Amino acid sequence: MSKPKVFEKPTGVKDYLPEAAAKLRRIEYRVMQCMERWGYREIITPTLEYYDTVGVASSTEDKKLFKLLDRNGTTLVMRSDMTAPIARVASSLLKEHPFPLRLSYQANVFRAFEAEAGRDAEFFQTGVELIGDASSEADAEVIALAIACLQAAGVQQFKIALGHVGFLNGLFQETLQQRQDAQTALKACLLSRDHVGYRETIKSLGLPREMQQELEGILRLRGGEEICRQARQVTKDPVAQHAIAHLCEIWDVLEAYGVSEHVLIDLTMIGDFSYYTGMTFEGYAADMGFPVCSGGRYDNLLAQFGRPAPATGFALKTNRILEVIGKSKAEEAPQRVLIVYTEHHRAAALAKAREYRSREGFIAETRLLADGQQGLNAVRQADGALQVHGSRYCDIISFTE
Amino acid sequence: MSKPKVFEKPTGVKDYLPEAAAKLRRIEYRVMQCMERWGYREIITPTLEYYDTVGVASSTEDKKLFKLLDRNGTTLVMRSDMTAPIARVASSLLKEHPFPLRLSYQANVFRAFEAEAGRDAEFFQTGVELIGDASSEADAEVIALAIACLQAAGVQQFKIALGHVGFLNGLFQETLQQRQDAQTALKACLLSRDHVGYRETIKSLGLPREMQQELEGILRLRGGEEICRQARQVTKDPVAQHAIAHLCEIWDVLEAYGVSEHVLIDLTMIGDFSYYTGMTFEGYAADMGFPVCSGGRYDNLLAQFGRPAPATGFALKTNRILEVIGKSKAEEAPQRVLIVYTEHHRAAALAKAREYRSREGFIAETRLLADGQQGLNAVRQADGALQVHGSRYCDIISFTE
């Protein structure tokens, strides 16, 4: 193994230069403000957690966890999501707080580098957890909030794909009972959205024609409210039927919120977290192949921390939203003023800088001129800005003889 | 080693519940805004860095670094400060950007648990680096900005202690040449502000009376501008003389900024980072025994990353400022409204919630009543607030029959 070069950083992590950092912070700020207005209160948890508690509960594959040892030889992990840490806090420091509990977070999370392109080892999330409410009303609230947050972040075009883990579990249990391998193979195809592979796997199973059609038919179960009706015909399994009924209730609430136009029911969707127990959803922005948000219901996680309770929530992938927004035009930037001065006029120049810095929308930089220097070489740009040494200013104010 | 309990978290790390988290974020937001107005632009660097580059340059003791291995067996560290990562970026991604370069950050940094009480393993910093300017003007700028940031954060009473590593280095070189052990022992006393130990160490050295007085005398070198004059008499060493001259220049600029009342020259001060090469400073809030900010000049660090340049900067210890501010009265909180409704009135209730959420200063939570339930048990508090299940609201709006 060779020594890293001085300018290198580890695989899968990024630097955000000023323009990108400003956009990322603006997204975070607006999203957190939106969550606050819906009654969600931010909590901050540590980057490091115990492997045996939060690490195990987090549902991230073991090999994807960043692990280290503390001085007592206990294994720590760098958090791989925020849902498990928040479940820990809800069950300990906040255990006396009555339900429902509405909590939000902005945090960086860590998953060890994966071979696939585009996967980051450290990424930024903003999200909420609504704990202690098992109703479809609660599920709809977090979906409607996810939509409001995407809009607050400036994502213009997006769709929320809404599914339910109970539908596929029930359907597969009905059609492929005792054939766990086949169930696993089909779910893997759906998770990677490999519909060709899904159809081929079904053919290879040697199922009765009717059952084969039933399993193939679900690939068409994507759309609006009508999907709920259609899905009811597909399966008689009670778990699947219950899932469909729950999705229909969620849909009704989303209509009352006036946001169902953004939602697409997709019964082939599988959430990427093993702790999901009910509805799951993903948000897709136009032109992006990967979700910008994901969420779902997880009714069994809190019991692992000693305070059994239903819960639902989501996370926005803030740095992916940056990739969507980053292409759009920058918002109105503050006016940047450069104040140059000779030593003799220092106090007046610094007072002027102070005045600008106290005004909304202004930035002031100061520069002492060298002895005998009477000004700076500023180059007027086509858009009127003044350029000095690669920096742009709207105005240069001189305090010189 | 026993397995951790489900509710435990690693030693030295914290959860911030909503009230503390809101205050911490408010401090960060205001400080970052202040830095922006002075022309500093935020950058974000990764939590993980290579040990051989940033880890070694960071000046944190090796045993205090959190280390882990990546898949290739290369040692990574969780960043222990932000100065070294920013030096890396200034020398790589920003290497074409002309000087001066003004950068800011808000970040969590990590230092492995120390036995002493009150030391966190993870803590929050906001700070700036002014790179490519060797002048005392630049040093004064970052000190004046630190003062503006402390004020923006809401710290009412504080003092900045200002020193220079060159003064003690020069003085000790003059008086204790060849006696490195004695120099180290005396510096250790000053670092821990152990003046009794300092005096005793001097006595034990068997120095000529005059030299002994000279070394003891520096303990009195704390105060305003007059200290510069007094210090000039103490030593003839050119390094120490140069340090004093530089401090006097900084003082003049701080007077022009109108902030010298907050500054105390303290020539016994030793910065806690080995990379400091010039002036160093620490900010102390009233009633707090530990600094809430620290900074200094580090003219040799960037050369380690291949772009030699002078630099100066500071970091505010945001979570310590929270401890100062946390005692003060909370600022005006948004108005929290609870909207309760029966299923029949859902659309009207959710529209009302939407209306509140779009108004500045309002938070709206919603709650569906159970079948047959006509309202909630709200208890009017002494201050007029309505309490429901441990949550407080300024108003409860009902959409029921």
mmCIF file of N, CA, C and O in Angstrom, chain B residues 297-349:
data_model
loop_
_atom_site.group_PDB
_atom_site.id
_atom_site.type_symbol
_atom_site.label_atom_id
_atom_site.label_comp_id
_atom_site.label_asym_id
_atom_site.label_seq_id
_atom_site.Cartn_x
_atom_site.Cartn_y
_atom_site.Cartn_z
ATOM 1 N N ARG B 297 -1.729 32.555 14.077
ATOM 2 C CA ARG B 297 -1.069 32.550 12.764
ATOM 3 C C ARG B 297 -0.271 31.272 12.588
ATOM 4 O O ARG B 297 0.402 30.827 13.522
ATOM 5 N N TYR B 298 -0.369 30.682 11.402
ATOM 6 C CA TYR B 298 0.352 29.436 11.117
ATOM 7 C C TYR B 298 0.953 29.554 9.720
ATOM 8 O O TYR B 298 0.332 29.222 8.741
ATOM 9 N N ASP B 299 2.175 30.035 9.637
ATOM 10 C CA ASP B 299 2.766 30.358 8.339
ATOM 11 C C ASP B 299 3.473 29.183 7.673
ATOM 12 O O ASP B 299 3.936 29.309 6.540
ATOM 13 N N ASN B 300 3.570 28.045 8.366
ATOM 14 C CA ASN B 300 4.309 26.914 7.777
ATOM 15 C C ASN B 300 3.417 25.750 7.342
ATOM 16 O O ASN B 300 3.876 24.816 6.703
ATOM 17 N N LEU B 301 2.132 25.791 7.710
ATOM 18 C CA LEU B 301 1.278 24.626 7.465
ATOM 19 C C LEU B 301 1.021 24.377 5.982
ATOM 20 O O LEU B 301 1.086 23.243 5.510
ATOM 21 N N LEU B 302 0.734 25.447 5.238
ATOM 22 C CA LEU B 302 0.366 25.230 3.834
ATOM 23 C C LEU B 302 1.501 24.637 3.014
ATOM 24 O O LEU B 302 1.251 23.930 2.032
ATOM 25 N N ALA B 303 2.742 24.923 3.408
ATOM 26 C CA ALA B 303 3.884 24.348 2.683
ATOM 27 C C ALA B 303 3.824 22.817 2.730
ATOM 28 O O ALA B 303 4.242 22.143 1.781
ATOM 29 N N GLN B 304 3.296 22.272 3.819
ATOM 30 C CA GLN B 304 3.185 20.806 3.940
ATOM 31 C C GLN B 304 2.270 20.234 2.863
ATOM 32 O O GLN B 304 2.303 19.044 2.577
ATOM 33 N N PHE B 305 1.382 21.091 2.317
ATOM 34 C CA PHE B 305 0.467 20.630 1.274
ATOM 35 C C PHE B 305 0.880 21.132 -0.099
ATOM 36 O O PHE B 305 0.130 21.034 -1.061
ATOM 37 N N GLY B 306 2.077 21.703 -0.184
ATOM 38 C CA GLY B 306 2.632 22.044 -1.500
ATOM 39 C C GLY B 306 2.325 23.443 -1.992
ATOM 40 O O GLY B 306 2.596 23.763 -3.156
ATOM 41 N N ARG B 307 1.740 24.316 -1.170
ATOM 42 C CA ARG B 307 1.499 25.698 -1.604
ATOM 43 C C ARG B 307 1.887 26.641 -0.471
ATOM 44 O O ARG B 307 1.027 27.158 0.241
ATOM 45 N N PRO B 308 3.196 26.879 -0.300
ATOM 46 C CA PRO B 308 3.648 27.679 0.844
ATOM 47 C C PRO B 308 2.936 29.028 0.864
ATOM 48 O O PRO B 308 2.868 29.708 -0.149
ATOM 49 N N ALA B 309 2.406 29.382 2.023
ATOM 50 C CA ALA B 309 1.705 30.665 2.162
ATOM 51 C C ALA B 309 1.492 30.953 3.638
ATOM 52 O O ALA B 309 1.258 30.041 4.428
ATOM 53 N N PRO B 310 1.558 32.234 4.009
ATOM 54 C CA PRO B 310 1.218 32.615 5.380
ATOM 55 C C PRO B 310 -0.293 32.500 5.579
ATOM 56 O O PRO B 310 -1.054 32.610 4.618
ATOM 57 N N ALA B 311 -0.712 32.280 6.813
ATOM 58 C CA ALA B 311 -2.152 32.146 7.059
ATOM 59 C C ALA B 311 -2.452 32.424 8.512
ATOM 60 O O ALA B 311 -1.607 32.251 9.393
ATOM 61 N N THR B 312 -3.687 32.855 8.761
ATOM 62 C CA THR B 312 -4.132 33.159 10.113
ATOM 63 C C THR B 312 -5.618 32.846 10.207
ATOM 64 O O THR B 312 -6.308 32.844 9.182
ATOM 65 N N GLY B 313 -6.095 32.541 11.397
ATOM 66 C CA GLY B 313 -7.505 32.171 11.510
ATOM 67 C C GLY B 313 -7.883 31.841 12.932
ATOM 68 O O GLY B 313 -7.085 31.978 13.856
ATOM 69 N N PHE B 314 -9.138 31.405 13.110
ATOM 70 C CA PHE B 314 -9.596 31.012 14.443
ATOM 71 C C PHE B 314 -10.778 30.074 14.340
ATOM 72 O O PHE B 314 -11.378 29.927 13.271
ATOM 73 N N ALA B 315 -11.081 29.430 15.449
ATOM 74 C CA ALA B 315 -12.277 28.593 15.552
ATOM 75 C C ALA B 315 -13.051 28.994 16.800
ATOM 76 O O ALA B 315 -12.467 29.173 17.864
ATOM 77 N N LEU B 316 -14.371 29.157 16.635
ATOM 78 C CA LEU B 316 -15.242 29.291 17.800
ATOM 79 C C LEU B 316 -15.674 27.898 18.223
ATOM 80 O O LEU B 316 -16.013 27.076 17.372
ATOM 81 N N LYS B 317 -15.665 27.634 19.498
ATOM 82 C CA LYS B 317 -16.122 26.349 20.009
ATOM 83 C C LYS B 317 -17.626 26.468 20.259
ATOM 84 O O LYS B 317 -18.063 26.881 21.327
ATOM 85 N N THR B 318 -18.394 26.097 19.236
ATOM 86 C CA THR B 318 -19.821 26.417 19.226
ATOM 87 C C THR B 318 -20.567 25.808 20.403
ATOM 88 O O THR B 318 -21.432 26.439 20.993
ATOM 89 N N ASN B 319 -20.218 24.559 20.753
ATOM 90 C CA ASN B 319 -20.973 23.935 21.840
ATOM 91 C C ASN B 319 -20.600 24.515 23.202
ATOM 92 O O ASN B 319 -21.394 24.473 24.129
ATOM 93 N N ARG B 320 -19.416 25.123 23.295
ATOM 94 C CA ARG B 320 -19.100 25.822 24.542
ATOM 95 C C ARG B 320 -19.853 27.145 24.620
ATOM 96 O O ARG B 320 -20.286 27.560 25.693
ATOM 97 N N ILE B 321 -19.988 27.798 23.470
ATOM 98 C CA ILE B 321 -20.791 29.030 23.450
ATOM 99 C C ILE B 321 -22.221 28.701 23.863
ATOM 100 O O ILE B 321 -22.859 29.459 24.597
ATOM 101 N N LEU B 322 -22.706 27.536 23.428
ATOM 102 C CA LEU B 322 -24.044 27.097 23.839
ATOM 103 C C LEU B 322 -24.148 27.029 25.352
ATOM 104 O O LEU B 322 -25.170 27.404 25.927
ATOM 105 N N GLU B 323 -23.078 26.569 26.015
ATOM 106 C CA GLU B 323 -23.104 26.499 27.484
ATOM 107 C C GLU B 323 -23.209 27.890 28.101
ATOM 108 O O GLU B 323 -23.826 28.069 29.143
ATOM 109 N N VAL B 324 -22.571 28.888 27.439
ATOM 110 C CA VAL B 324 -22.656 30.270 27.932
ATOM 111 C C VAL B 324 -24.060 30.823 27.697
ATOM 112 O O VAL B 324 -24.698 31.375 28.592
ATOM 113 N N ILE B 325 -24.525 30.653 26.440
ATOM 114 C CA ILE B 325 -25.817 31.203 26.022
ATOM 115 C C ILE B 325 -26.968 30.450 26.671
ATOM 116 O O ILE B 325 -28.022 31.019 26.944
ATOM 117 N N GLY B 326 -26.752 29.141 26.873
ATOM 118 C CA GLY B 326 -27.827 28.263 27.342
ATOM 119 C C GLY B 326 -28.453 28.742 28.632
ATOM 120 O O GLY B 326 -29.632 28.495 28.877
ATOM 121 N N LYS B 327 -27.654 29.466 29.426
ATOM 122 C CA LYS B 327 -28.193 29.955 30.696
ATOM 123 C C LYS B 327 -29.106 31.162 30.489
ATOM 124 O O LYS B 327 -29.944 31.463 31.315
ATOM 125 N N SER B 328 -28.904 31.868 29.380
ATOM 126 C CA SER B 328 -29.690 33.075 29.148
ATOM 127 C C SER B 328 -31.105 32.709 28.706
ATOM 128 O O SER B 328 -31.389 31.594 28.295
ATOM 129 N N LYS B 329 -31.979 33.669 28.769
ATOM 130 C CA LYS B 329 -33.386 33.455 28.444
ATOM 131 C C LYS B 329 -33.532 33.064 26.970
ATOM 132 O O LYS B 329 -32.828 33.559 26.107
ATOM 133 N N ALA B 330 -34.474 32.160 26.705
ATOM 134 C CA ALA B 330 -34.717 31.751 25.330
ATOM 135 C C ALA B 330 -35.286 32.931 24.552
ATOM 136 O O ALA B 330 -35.959 33.791 25.111
ATOM 137 N N GLU B 331 -34.961 32.981 23.254
ATOM 138 C CA GLU B 331 -35.509 34.058 22.440
ATOM 139 C C GLU B 331 -36.968 33.747 22.113
ATOM 140 O O GLU B 331 -37.460 32.664 22.365
ATOM 141 N N GLU B 332 -37.610 34.730 21.542
ATOM 142 C CA GLU B 332 -39.021 34.567 21.221
ATOM 143 C C GLU B 332 -39.222 33.349 20.312
ATOM 144 O O GLU B 332 -38.658 33.278 19.229
ATOM 145 N N ALA B 333 -40.007 32.408 20.791
ATOM 146 C CA ALA B 333 -40.229 31.187 20.027
ATOM 147 C C ALA B 333 -41.397 31.388 19.070
ATOM 148 O O ALA B 333 -42.239 32.248 19.292
ATOM 149 N N PRO B 334 -41.442 30.595 17.983
ATOM 150 C CA PRO B 334 -42.606 30.689 17.091
ATOM 151 C C PRO B 334 -43.871 30.261 17.839
ATOM 152 O O PRO B 334 -43.801 29.551 18.833
ATOM 153 N N GLN B 335 -44.997 30.720 17.353
ATOM 154 C CA GLN B 335 -46.295 30.359 17.916
ATOM 155 C C GLN B 335 -46.669 28.966 17.411
ATOM 156 O O GLN B 335 -46.700 28.730 16.220
ATOM 157 N N ARG B 336 -46.991 28.067 18.366
ATOM 158 C CA ARG B 336 -47.317 26.692 18.002
ATOM 159 C C ARG B 336 -48.831 26.484 18.118
ATOM 160 O O ARG B 336 -49.401 26.680 19.188
ATOM 161 N N VAL B 337 -49.445 26.104 17.007
ATOM 162 C CA VAL B 337 -50.895 25.926 16.951
ATOM 163 C C VAL B 337 -51.201 24.446 16.727
ATOM 164 O O VAL B 337 -50.504 23.779 15.976
ATOM 165 N N LEU B 338 -52.220 23.929 17.430
ATOM 166 C CA LEU B 338 -52.647 22.549 17.190
ATOM 167 C C LEU B 338 -54.011 22.575 16.503
ATOM 168 O O LEU B 338 -54.935 23.243 16.977
ATOM 169 N N ILE B 339 -54.110 21.873 15.391
ATOM 170 C CA ILE B 339 -55.370 21.815 14.654
ATOM 171 C C ILE B 339 -55.918 20.396 14.776
ATOM 172 O O ILE B 339 -55.265 19.440 14.327
ATOM 173 N N VAL B 340 -57.076 20.260 15.415
ATOM 174 C CA VAL B 340 -57.672 18.922 15.572
ATOM 175 C C VAL B 340 -58.908 18.831 14.688
ATOM 176 O O VAL B 340 -59.580 19.833 14.446
ATOM 177 N N TYR B 341 -59.178 17.621 14.182
ATOM 178 C CA TYR B 341 -60.288 17.499 13.233
ATOM 179 C C TYR B 341 -60.849 16.084 13.223
ATOM 180 O O TYR B 341 -60.172 15.132 13.612
ATOM 181 N N THR B 342 -62.092 16.018 12.787
ATOM 182 C CA THR B 342 -62.681 14.704 12.510
ATOM 183 C C THR B 342 -62.474 14.424 11.021
ATOM 184 O O THR B 342 -62.226 15.344 10.236
ATOM 185 N N GLU B 343 -62.600 13.145 10.664
ATOM 186 C CA GLU B 343 -62.312 12.743 9.288
ATOM 187 C C GLU B 343 -63.128 13.553 8.277
ATOM 188 O O GLU B 343 -62.635 13.922 7.215
ATOM 189 N N HIS B 344 -64.356 13.831 8.642
ATOM 190 C CA HIS B 344 -65.266 14.534 7.750
ATOM 191 C C HIS B 344 -64.730 15.932 7.386
ATOM 192 O O HIS B 344 -65.009 16.442 6.294
ATOM 193 N N HIS B 345 -63.990 16.548 8.306
ATOM 194 C CA HIS B 345 -63.509 17.921 8.087
ATOM 195 C C HIS B 345 -62.024 17.980 7.740
ATOM 196 O O HIS B 345 -61.403 19.029 7.857
ATOM 197 N N ARG B 346 -61.491 16.832 7.309
ATOM 198 C CA ARG B 346 -60.053 16.736 7.088
ATOM 199 C C ARG B 346 -59.523 17.797 6.129
ATOM 200 O O ARG B 346 -58.548 18.492 6.426
ATOM 201 N N ALA B 347 -60.172 17.944 4.965
ATOM 202 C CA ALA B 347 -59.630 18.854 3.943
ATOM 203 C C ALA B 347 -59.574 20.293 4.462
ATOM 204 O O ALA B 347 -58.567 20.989 4.264
ATOM 205 N N ALA B 348 -60.625 20.738 5.150
ATOM 206 C CA ALA B 348 -60.639 22.108 5.681
ATOM 207 C C ALA B 348 -59.561 22.290 6.742
ATOM 208 O O ALA B 348 -58.869 23.314 6.789
ATOM 209 N N ALA B 349 -59.384 21.266 7.590
ATOM 210 C CA ALA B 349 -58.387 21.356 8.664
ATOM 211 C C ALA B 349 -56.975 21.417 8.082
ATOM 212 O O ALA B 349 -56.141 22.220 8.507
#
